[in-house]
Coordinates of C-alpha atoms in Angstrom, one line a residue:
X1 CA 2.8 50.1 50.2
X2 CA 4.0 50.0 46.4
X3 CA 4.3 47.1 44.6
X4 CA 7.4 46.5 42.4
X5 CA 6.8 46.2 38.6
X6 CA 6.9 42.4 37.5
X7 CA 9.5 41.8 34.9
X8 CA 8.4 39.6 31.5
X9 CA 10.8 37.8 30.3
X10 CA 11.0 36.8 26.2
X11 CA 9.6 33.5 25.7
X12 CA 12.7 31.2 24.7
X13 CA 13.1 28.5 22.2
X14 CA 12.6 25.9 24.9
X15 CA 9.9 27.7 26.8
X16 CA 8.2 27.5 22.7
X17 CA 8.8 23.8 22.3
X18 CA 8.1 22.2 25.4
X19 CA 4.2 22.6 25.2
X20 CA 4.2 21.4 22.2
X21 CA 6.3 18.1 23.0
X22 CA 4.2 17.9 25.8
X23 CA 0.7 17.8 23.5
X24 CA 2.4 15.2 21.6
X25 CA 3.6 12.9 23.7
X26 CA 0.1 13.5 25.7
X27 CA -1.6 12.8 22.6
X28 CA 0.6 10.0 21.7
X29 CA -0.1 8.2 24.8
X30 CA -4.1 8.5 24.6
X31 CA -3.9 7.0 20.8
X32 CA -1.7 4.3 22.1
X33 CA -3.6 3.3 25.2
X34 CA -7.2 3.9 24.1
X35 CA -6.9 3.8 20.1
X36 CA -10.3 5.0 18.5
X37 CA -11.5 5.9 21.4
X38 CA -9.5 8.6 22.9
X39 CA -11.8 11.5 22.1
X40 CA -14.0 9.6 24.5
X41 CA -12.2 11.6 27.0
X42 CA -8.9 10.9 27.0
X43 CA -7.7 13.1 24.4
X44 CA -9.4 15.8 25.9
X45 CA -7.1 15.3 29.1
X46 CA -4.2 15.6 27.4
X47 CA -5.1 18.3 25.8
X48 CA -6.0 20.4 29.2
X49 CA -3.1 18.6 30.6
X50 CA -1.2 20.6 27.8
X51 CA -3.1 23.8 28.3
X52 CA -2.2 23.8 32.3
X53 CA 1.8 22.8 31.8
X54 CA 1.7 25.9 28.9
X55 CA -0.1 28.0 32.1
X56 CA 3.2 27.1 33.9
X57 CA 6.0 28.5 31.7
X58 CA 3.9 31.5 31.1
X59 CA 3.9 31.9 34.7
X60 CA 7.6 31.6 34.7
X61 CA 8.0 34.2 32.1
X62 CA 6.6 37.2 34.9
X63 CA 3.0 36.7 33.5
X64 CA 0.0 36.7 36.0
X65 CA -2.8 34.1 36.7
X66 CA -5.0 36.8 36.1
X67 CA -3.6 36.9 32.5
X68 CA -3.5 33.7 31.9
X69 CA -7.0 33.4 32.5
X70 CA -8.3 36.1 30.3
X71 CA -6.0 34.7 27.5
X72 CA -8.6 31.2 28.4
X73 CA -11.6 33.9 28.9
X74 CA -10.6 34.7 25.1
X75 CA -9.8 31.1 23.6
X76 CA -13.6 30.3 25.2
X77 CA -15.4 33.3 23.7
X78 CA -14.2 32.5 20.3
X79 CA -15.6 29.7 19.6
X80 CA -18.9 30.3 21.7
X81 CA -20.8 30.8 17.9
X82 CA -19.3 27.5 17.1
X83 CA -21.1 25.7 20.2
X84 CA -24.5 26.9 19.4
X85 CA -23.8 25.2 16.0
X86 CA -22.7 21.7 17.1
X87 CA -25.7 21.8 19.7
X88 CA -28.2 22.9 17.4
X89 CA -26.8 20.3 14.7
X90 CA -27.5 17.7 17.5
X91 CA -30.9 18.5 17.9
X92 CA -31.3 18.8 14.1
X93 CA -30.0 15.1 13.6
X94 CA -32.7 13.9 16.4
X95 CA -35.8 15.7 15.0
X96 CA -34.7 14.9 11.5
X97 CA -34.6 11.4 12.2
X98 CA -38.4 11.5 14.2
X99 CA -39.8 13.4 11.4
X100 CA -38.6 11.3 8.5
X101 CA -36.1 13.1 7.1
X102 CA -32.9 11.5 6.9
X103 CA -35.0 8.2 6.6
X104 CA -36.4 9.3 3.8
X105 CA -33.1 11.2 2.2
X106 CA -31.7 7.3 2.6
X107 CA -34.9 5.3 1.2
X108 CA -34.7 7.7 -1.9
X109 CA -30.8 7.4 -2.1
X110 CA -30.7 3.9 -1.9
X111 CA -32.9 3.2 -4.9
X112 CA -31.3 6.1 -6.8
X113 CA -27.3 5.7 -6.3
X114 CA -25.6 2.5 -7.9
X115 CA -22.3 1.8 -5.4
X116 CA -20.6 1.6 -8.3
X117 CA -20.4 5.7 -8.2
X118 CA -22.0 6.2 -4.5
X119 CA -18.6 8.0 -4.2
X120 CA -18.5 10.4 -6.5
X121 CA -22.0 11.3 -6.0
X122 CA -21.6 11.5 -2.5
X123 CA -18.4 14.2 -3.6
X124 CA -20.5 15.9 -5.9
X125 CA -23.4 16.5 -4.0
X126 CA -21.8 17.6 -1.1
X127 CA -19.9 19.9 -3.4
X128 CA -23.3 21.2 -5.1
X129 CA -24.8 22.1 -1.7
X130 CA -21.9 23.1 -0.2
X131 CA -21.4 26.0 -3.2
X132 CA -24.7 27.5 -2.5
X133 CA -24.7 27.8 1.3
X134 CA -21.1 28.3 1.9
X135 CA -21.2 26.1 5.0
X136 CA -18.8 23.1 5.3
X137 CA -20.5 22.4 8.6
X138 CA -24.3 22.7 7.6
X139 CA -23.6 20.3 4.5
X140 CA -21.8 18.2 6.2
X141 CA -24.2 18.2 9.3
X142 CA -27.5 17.6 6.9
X143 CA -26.9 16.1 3.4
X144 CA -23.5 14.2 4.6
X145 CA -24.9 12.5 7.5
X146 CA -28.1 11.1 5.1
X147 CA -25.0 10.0 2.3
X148 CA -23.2 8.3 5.6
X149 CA -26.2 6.6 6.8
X150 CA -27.0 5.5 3.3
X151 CA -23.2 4.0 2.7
X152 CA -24.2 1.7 5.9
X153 CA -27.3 0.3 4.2
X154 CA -26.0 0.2 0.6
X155 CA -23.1 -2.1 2.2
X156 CA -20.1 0.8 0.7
X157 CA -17.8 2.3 2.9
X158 CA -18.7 4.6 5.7
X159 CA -15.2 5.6 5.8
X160 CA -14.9 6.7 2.1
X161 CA -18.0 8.2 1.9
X162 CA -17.2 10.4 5.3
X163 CA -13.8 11.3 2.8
X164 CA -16.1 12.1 0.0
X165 CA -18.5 14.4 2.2
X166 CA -15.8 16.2 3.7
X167 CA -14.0 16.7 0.6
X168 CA -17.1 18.2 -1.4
X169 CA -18.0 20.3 1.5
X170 CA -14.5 22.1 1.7
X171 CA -15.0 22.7 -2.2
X172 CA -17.6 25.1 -0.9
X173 CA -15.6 26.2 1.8
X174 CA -12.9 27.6 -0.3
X175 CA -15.0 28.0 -3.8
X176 CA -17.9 29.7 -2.5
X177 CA -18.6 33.5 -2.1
X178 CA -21.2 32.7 1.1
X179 CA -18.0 31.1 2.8
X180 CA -17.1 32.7 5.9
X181 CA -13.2 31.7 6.0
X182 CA -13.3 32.4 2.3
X183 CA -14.2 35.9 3.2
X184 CA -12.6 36.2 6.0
X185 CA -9.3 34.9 4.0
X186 CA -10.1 37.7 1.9
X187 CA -10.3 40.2 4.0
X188 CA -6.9 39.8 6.7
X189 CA -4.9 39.7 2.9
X190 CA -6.3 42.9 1.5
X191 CA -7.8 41.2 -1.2
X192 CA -12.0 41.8 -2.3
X193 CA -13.8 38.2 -1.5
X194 CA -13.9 37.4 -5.6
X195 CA -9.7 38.0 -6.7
X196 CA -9.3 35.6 -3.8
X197 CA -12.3 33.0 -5.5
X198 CA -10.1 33.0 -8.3
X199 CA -6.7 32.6 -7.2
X200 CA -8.8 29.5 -5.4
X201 CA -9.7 28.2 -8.9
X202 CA -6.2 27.4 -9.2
X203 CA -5.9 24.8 -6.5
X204 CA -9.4 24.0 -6.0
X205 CA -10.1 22.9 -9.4
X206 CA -7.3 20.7 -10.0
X207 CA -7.7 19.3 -6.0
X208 CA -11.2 18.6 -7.2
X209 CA -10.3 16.2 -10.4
X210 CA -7.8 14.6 -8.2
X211 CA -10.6 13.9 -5.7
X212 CA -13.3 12.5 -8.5
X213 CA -10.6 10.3 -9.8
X214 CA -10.1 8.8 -6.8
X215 CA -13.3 8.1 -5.7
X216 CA -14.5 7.5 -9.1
X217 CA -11.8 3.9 -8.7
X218 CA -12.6 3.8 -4.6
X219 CA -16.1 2.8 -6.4
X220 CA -15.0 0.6 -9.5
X221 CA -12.8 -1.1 -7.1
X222 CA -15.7 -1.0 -4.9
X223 CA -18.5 -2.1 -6.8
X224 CA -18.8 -6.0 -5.6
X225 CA -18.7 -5.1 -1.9
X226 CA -22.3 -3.7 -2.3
X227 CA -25.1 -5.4 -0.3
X228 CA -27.4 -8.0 -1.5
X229 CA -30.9 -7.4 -3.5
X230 CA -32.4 -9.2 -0.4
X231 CA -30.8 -7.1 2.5
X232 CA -31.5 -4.0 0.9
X233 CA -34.9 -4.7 0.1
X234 CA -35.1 -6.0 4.3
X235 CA -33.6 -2.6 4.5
X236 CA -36.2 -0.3 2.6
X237 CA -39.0 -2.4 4.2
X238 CA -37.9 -1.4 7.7
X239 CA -37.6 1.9 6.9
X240 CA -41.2 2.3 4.7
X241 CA -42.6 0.2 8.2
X242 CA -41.3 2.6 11.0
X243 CA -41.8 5.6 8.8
X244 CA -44.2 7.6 6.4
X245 CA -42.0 7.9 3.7
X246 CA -43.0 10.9 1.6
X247 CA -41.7 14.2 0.2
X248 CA -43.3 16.3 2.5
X249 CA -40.5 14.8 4.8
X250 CA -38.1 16.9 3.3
X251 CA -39.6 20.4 4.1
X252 CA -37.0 21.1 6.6
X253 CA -33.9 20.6 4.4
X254 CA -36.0 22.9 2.1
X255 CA -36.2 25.5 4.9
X256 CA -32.8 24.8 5.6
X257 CA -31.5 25.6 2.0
X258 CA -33.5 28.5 2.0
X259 CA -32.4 30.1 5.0
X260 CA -28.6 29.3 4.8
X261 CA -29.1 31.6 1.0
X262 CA -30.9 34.1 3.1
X263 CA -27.9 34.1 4.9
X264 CA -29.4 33.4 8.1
X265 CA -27.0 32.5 10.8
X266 CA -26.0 29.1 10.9
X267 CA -27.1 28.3 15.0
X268 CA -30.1 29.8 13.5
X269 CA -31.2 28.3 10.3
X270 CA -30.0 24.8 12.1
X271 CA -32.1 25.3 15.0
X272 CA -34.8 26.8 13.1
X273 CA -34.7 23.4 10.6
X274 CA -34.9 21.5 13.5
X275 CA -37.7 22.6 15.4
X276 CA -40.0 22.5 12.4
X277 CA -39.2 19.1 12.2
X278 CA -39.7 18.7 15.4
X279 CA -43.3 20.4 14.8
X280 CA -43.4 18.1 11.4
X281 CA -43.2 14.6 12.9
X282 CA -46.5 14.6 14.7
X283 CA -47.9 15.5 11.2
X284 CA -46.5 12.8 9.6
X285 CA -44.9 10.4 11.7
X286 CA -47.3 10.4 14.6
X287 CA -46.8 6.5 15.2
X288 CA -43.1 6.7 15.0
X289 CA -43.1 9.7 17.6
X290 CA -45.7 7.4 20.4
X291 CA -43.4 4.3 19.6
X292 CA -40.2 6.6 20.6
X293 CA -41.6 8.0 24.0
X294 CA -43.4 5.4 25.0
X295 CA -45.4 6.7 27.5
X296 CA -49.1 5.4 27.5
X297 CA -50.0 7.9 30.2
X298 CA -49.5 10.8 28.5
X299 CA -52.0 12.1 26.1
X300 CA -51.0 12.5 22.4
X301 CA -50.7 16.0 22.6
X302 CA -48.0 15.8 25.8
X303 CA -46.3 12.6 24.0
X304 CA -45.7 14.7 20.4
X305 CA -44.2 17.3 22.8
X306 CA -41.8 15.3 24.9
X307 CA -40.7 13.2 21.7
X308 CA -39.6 16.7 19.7
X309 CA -38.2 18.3 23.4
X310 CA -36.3 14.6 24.0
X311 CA -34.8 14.3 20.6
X312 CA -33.4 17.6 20.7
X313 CA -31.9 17.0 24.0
X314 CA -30.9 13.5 23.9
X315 CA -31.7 12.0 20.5
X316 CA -34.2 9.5 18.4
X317 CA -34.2 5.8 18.8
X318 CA -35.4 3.3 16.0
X319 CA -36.6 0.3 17.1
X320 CA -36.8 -1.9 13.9
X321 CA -35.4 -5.2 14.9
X322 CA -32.8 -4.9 12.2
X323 CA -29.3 -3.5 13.7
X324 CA -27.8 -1.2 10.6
X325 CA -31.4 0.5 10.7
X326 CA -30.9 1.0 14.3
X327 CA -27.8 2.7 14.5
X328 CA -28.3 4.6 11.5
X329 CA -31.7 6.3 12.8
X330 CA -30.9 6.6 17.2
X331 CA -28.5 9.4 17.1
X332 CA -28.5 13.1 17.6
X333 CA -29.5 15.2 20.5
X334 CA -27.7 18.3 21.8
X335 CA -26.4 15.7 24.4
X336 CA -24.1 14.0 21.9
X337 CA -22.2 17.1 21.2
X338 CA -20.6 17.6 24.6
X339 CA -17.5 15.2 24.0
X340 CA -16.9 17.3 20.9
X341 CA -17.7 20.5 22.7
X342 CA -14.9 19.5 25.5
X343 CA -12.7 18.4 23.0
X344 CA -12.7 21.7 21.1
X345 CA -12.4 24.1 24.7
X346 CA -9.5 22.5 26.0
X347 CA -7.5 22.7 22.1
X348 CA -9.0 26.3 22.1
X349 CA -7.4 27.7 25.7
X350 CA -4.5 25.9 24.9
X351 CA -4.2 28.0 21.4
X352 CA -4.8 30.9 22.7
X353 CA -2.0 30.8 25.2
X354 CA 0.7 29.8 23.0
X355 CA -0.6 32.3 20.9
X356 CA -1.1 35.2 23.6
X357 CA 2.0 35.1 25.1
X358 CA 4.1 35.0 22.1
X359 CA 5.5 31.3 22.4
X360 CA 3.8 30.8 18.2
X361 CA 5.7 33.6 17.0
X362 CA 9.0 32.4 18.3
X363 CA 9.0 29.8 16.5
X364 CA 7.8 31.0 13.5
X365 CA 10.0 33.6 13.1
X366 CA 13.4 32.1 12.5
X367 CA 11.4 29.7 10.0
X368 CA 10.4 32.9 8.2
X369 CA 14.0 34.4 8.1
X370 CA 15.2 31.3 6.2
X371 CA 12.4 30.7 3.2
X372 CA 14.5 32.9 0.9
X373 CA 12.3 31.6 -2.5
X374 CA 8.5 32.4 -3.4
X375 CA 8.2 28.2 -3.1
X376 CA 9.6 28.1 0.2
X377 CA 7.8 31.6 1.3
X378 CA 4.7 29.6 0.1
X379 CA 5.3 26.4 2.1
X380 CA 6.2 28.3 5.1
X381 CA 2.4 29.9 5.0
X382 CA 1.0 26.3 4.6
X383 CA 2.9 24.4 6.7
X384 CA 2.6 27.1 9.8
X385 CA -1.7 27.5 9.0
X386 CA -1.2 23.8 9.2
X387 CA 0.5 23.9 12.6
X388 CA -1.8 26.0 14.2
X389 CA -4.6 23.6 13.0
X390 CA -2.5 20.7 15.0
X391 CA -1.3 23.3 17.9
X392 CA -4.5 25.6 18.5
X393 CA -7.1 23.4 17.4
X394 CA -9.2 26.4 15.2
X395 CA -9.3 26.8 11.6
X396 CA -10.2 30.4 12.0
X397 CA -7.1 31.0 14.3
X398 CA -5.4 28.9 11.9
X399 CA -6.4 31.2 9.3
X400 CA -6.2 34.5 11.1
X401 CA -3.0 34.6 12.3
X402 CA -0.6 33.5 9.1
X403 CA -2.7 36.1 7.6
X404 CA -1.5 38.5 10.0
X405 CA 2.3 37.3 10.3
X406 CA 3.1 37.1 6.5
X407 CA 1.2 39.9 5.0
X408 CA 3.7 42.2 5.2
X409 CA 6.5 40.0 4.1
X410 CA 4.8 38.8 0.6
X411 CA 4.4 42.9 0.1
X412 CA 7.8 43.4 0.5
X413 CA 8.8 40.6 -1.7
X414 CA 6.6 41.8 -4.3
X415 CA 3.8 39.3 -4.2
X416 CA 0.2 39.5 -4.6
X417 CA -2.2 39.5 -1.3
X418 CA -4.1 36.5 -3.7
X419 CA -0.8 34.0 -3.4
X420 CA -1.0 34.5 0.5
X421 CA -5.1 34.4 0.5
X422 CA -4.7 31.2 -1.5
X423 CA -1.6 29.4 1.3
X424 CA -3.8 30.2 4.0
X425 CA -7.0 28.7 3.2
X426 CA -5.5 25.6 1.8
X427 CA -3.6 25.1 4.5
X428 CA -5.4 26.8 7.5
X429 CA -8.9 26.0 6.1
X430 CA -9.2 23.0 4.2
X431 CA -7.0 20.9 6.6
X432 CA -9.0 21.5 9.4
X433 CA -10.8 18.4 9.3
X434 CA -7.9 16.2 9.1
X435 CA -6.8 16.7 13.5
X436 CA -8.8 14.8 15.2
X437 CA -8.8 17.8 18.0
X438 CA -9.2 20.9 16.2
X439 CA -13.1 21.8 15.9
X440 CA -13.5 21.0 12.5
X441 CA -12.3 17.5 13.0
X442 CA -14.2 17.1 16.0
X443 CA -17.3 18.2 14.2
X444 CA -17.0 16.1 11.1
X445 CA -16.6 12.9 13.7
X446 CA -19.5 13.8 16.0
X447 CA -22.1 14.0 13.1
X448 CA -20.8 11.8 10.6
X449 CA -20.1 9.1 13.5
X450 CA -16.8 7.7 11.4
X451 CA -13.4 8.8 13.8
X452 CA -11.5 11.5 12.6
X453 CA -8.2 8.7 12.2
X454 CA -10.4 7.0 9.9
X455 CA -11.6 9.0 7.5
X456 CA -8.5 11.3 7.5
X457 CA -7.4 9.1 4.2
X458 CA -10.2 9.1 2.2
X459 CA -10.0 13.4 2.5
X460 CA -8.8 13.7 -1.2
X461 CA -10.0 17.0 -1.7
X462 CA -8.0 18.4 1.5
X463 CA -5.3 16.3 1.1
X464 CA -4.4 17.2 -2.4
X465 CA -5.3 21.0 -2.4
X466 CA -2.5 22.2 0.0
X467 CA -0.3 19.5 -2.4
X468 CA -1.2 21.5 -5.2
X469 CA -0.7 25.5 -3.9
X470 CA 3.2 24.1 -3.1
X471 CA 3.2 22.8 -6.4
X472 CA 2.3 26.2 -8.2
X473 CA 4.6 28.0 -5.2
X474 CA 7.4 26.3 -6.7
X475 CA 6.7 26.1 -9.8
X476 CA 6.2 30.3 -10.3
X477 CA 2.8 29.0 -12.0
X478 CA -0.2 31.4 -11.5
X479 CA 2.1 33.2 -9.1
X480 CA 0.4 36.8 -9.3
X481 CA 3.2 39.6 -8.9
X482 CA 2.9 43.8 -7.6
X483 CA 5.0 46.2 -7.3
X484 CA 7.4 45.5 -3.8
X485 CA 5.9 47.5 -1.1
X486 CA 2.8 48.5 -2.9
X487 CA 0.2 46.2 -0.7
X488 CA 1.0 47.0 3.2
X489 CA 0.3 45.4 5.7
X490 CA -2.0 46.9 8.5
X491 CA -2.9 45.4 11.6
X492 CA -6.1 43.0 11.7
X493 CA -7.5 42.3 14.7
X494 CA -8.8 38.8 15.0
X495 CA -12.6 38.0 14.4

C-alpha cells in the first residue's frame, strides 16, 4: 500500500510572526509575575512553551514529527560543547573557592584597587585577559567572578562591575585573534581572521573609550559609597582566618592562562584548572577543606577527597560568621549550572525550528528588499544578528546565519566581506550577553550571580559597539569598497 506524498506548504507571514508574539508575550508574563526571578524556571517554560506552539505551525505546514524532532536533535547538539563549559566552570568556581583562589584574588584586590577606579580596572583587566585567551566565557568565568566578589566586599556595585566584566571580556571577543566567533566571523564572510581584526578596530576602539569614560564617572560618582576602613579590615580578617592566603593559591589561574594560549579546549583547560585546585586545597587549605565536609568519621585522606568531589558537584560553603564573606565564597558546583543549562536548551530547539523550517527567512527577506543604502544594508545585518540573539537564543547562530543571508547581497552591491564581518559580530556577538535567555546571557548571570536585567545597563562596551558600526554604516566612514560581484558568496554550512 503506497503512501501519498505530503505536500509543504511556504511558511506565511503569520505562520513567521506568531511564535515570535507568542515568546513575547510568554516572556512578558514570567517578568511580570516573577520579576528577577523568572530564569528560576519560569522563563524557561515559556520558552518551551514557545518551542512546542512553533512544533504546531510547522506541523500545519505538511512537516513531520519526525522532522521536527531532528530540527530539536540539531538545536541540542549545538550547543553540547557549550554545556561541558558551564559545568566545568561550576566545578571551577567550587574548587577555586576551597583552594583559596578566588579568596585570595579578592584579599589582594581589595588592598590594591581604590573604588574610586574599581571600574575601570575591572574593564581593563577583563580586557587584558580576555585579549590573550580569546575567551569571553573563561575571563568572565575566572578573573570576573574574583572582580564581582571583590565589588561586594569593597562596598561598589556588583551591578556595574558585572557591566565592566562583560564589557572587557567582549573586547577580546571581537579584538582577539584566539576568538572563536572572531574567526568564525571571519571565515562565513570570506575574509582571513586579521582584515576582519582590523575592520574591528573601527568599532571596537571607539566602543572601548566610550566604555572607560563611563566607568571611569560610574566610579568618581562612586567613590563615597565605598565601605568603611573597619568593615573592610573585618573583611580581610575573615578571609586571612578561613584561608591560607598565599601566592601559591593562584597556580590554577596560572595553569589556566597557560592552557587557554596553548589553545587547549575551553571544557578542558576549565576542568583541568579545576581539578588541580581541587588537588591544591589539601596542600594548602587542609583546615578549610575538614571545616567544609565536616565529617569526623572519615579519615583525612577520604575527607580531602569528598571536599574536592562535593565542590565540583555541588559547590563550597564559607562558614565565617560574617554574611558578604558567605555569599561571596559558597557558590559553584556543576549543580548550579542546570537552571542555565535548561534555560539555553529550550531557546536553542526553539531557534532551530524557526530557523529549519524557514519561518527566519521570511521575515527577513522583505526587510532585505527595502534597505536600498549601505547604512540601511548595515543596520539590517545588526538588527537581524540582533534578532536572532533575542529569537534563537545563540550568538553563534546569531552569527552564522546573517553571515550566510547577506554575503551575497554586500558582493553584489560592491562591498567588502570586512563591512559585513564587522555588522555581524557587533551585533550577533557582542550583544549576546544582553538577553537574559540566549546562552551568553545565561552564562554571564550564572557565574557572575548579578541577573542578566541588571547588569544589561552597565554593558557599555556592547551597548555602544553595534551604536558605533551604524554610525560608520551611515556615515560611508571606513566603509571598505570591491569591485560588484568580485567576492561570491558560497554556501557555509553551520559550525
Amino acid at each position: 500500500m503506497s503512501t501519498a506524498p505530503r505536500h509543504i506548504r511556504e511558511p506565511s507571514y503569520f505562520d513567521a510572526v506568531a511564535p515570535l508574539v507568542v515568546l513575547a508575550v510568554l516572556i512578558a508574563g514570567a517578568v511580570t509575575l516573577f520579576g528577577l526571578k523568572a530564569t528560576d524556571g519560569p522563563l524557561q517554560v515559556a520558552i518551551i512553551l514557545a518551542a512546542m506552539f512553533t512544533s504546531f505551525i510547522v506541523l500545519k505546514n505538511g512537516h513531520s514529527w519526525e522532522e521536527v524532532a531532528e530540527a530539536g536533535r540539531k538545536g541540542v547538539s549545538s550547543v553540547v560543547g557549550a554545556i561541558f563549559i558551564l559545568f566545568a566552570v561550576g566545578a571551577l568556581i567550587g574548587t577555586w573557592n576551597m583552594a583559596g583562589t578566588i579568596p585570595t584574588l579578592v584579599y589582594y584586590g581589595i588592598q590594591v584597587i581604590n573604588p574610586d577606579w574599581f571600574y575601570l580596572a575591572s574593564l581593563l583587566v577583563c580586557a587584558a585577559i580576555a585579549m590573550g585567551i580569546g575567551s569571553s566565557w573563561t575571563t568572565a568565568g575566572t578573573i570576573g567572578v574574583g572582580l564581582v566578589g571583590l565589588s561586594f566586599l569593597a562596598g561598589v556595585s556588583p551591578a556595574i562591575t558585572a557591566g565592566a566584566v562583560i564589557s572587557g571580556a567582549y573586547v577580546g571577543e571581537k579584538l582577539s585573534p584566539l576568538s572563536e566567533t572572531a574567526i568564525l566571523a571571519a571565515q562565513l564572510t570570506g575574509t582571513t581572521i586579521y582584515a576582519h581584526l582590523r575592520a574591528q578596530v573601527w568599532s571596537s576602539v571607539p566602543a572601548l573609550l566610550v566604555a572607560a569614560i563611563g566607568f571611569g564617572i560610574f566610579g568618581w560618582a562612586d567613590s563615597s559609597s565605598g565601605a568603611s576602613d573597619s568593615v573592610i579590615a573585618s573583611e580581610l580578617s575573615a578571609l586571612s582566618t578561613l584561608f591560607n592566603i598565599t601566592p601559591l593559591t593562584l597556580l590554577p589561574l596560572v595553569l589556566l592562562i597557560v592552557l587557554s594560549i596553548f589553545k587547549v579546549p575551553p571544557s578542558l583547560a576549565i576542568i583541568g584548572s579545576a581539578l588541580a585546585a581541587a588537588v591544591l586545597a589539601p596542600l594548602l587549605q587542609s583546615e578549610a577543606v575538614l571545616r567544609f565536609v565536616n565529617d569526623p568519621g572519615l579519615v583525612p585522606a577520604a575527607a580531602y577527597l569528598k571536599g574536592g568531589w562535593q565542590a565540583m558537584g555541588t559547590g563550597f560553603e564559607a562558614n565565617s560568621g560574617i554574611e558578604v564573606v558567605d555569599s561571596l565564597l559558597s557558590r559553584g558546583g556543576m549543580a548550579s549550572m542546570l537552571l542555565t543549562i535548561w534555560l539555553i536548551l529550550g531557546a536553542l530547539v526553539y531557534g532551530t525550528l524557526l530557523d529549519e523550517f524557514g519561518l527566519l527567512l521570511k521575515l527577513v527577506t522583505p526587510v532585505l528588499m527595502r534597505a536600498r543604502s549601505t547604512g540601511s544594508l548595515i543596520a539590517t545585518v545588526v538588527g537581524t544578528a540582533f534578532g536572532l540573539n533575542i529569537v534563537a537564543g545563540d550568538q553563534y547562530v546569531a552569527v552564522v546565519l546573517p553571515a550566510r543571508i547577506f554575503r551575497a547581497e554586500f558582493s553584489k552591491r560592491g562591498l567588502a566581506a570586512t563591512n559585513l564581518s564587522r555588522a555581524v559580530a557587533d551585533g550577533g556577538s557582542v550583544t549576546s550577553p544582553l538577553i537574559p535567555w540566549n546562552s551568553c546571557g545565561a552564562y554571564m548571570a550564572a557565574v557572575l550571580g548579578v541577573p542578566t536585567l541588571v547588569y544589561l545597563p552597565f554593558c557599555l562596551f556592547n551597548i555602544a559597539s553595534p551604536l558605533v558600526t551604524l554610525l560608520l554604516g551611515f556615515s560611508g566612514f571606513r566603509i571598505e569598497r570591491v569591485e560588484a560581484g568580485a567576492e561570491e558568496a558560497v554556501d557555509v554550512v553551520s559550525p
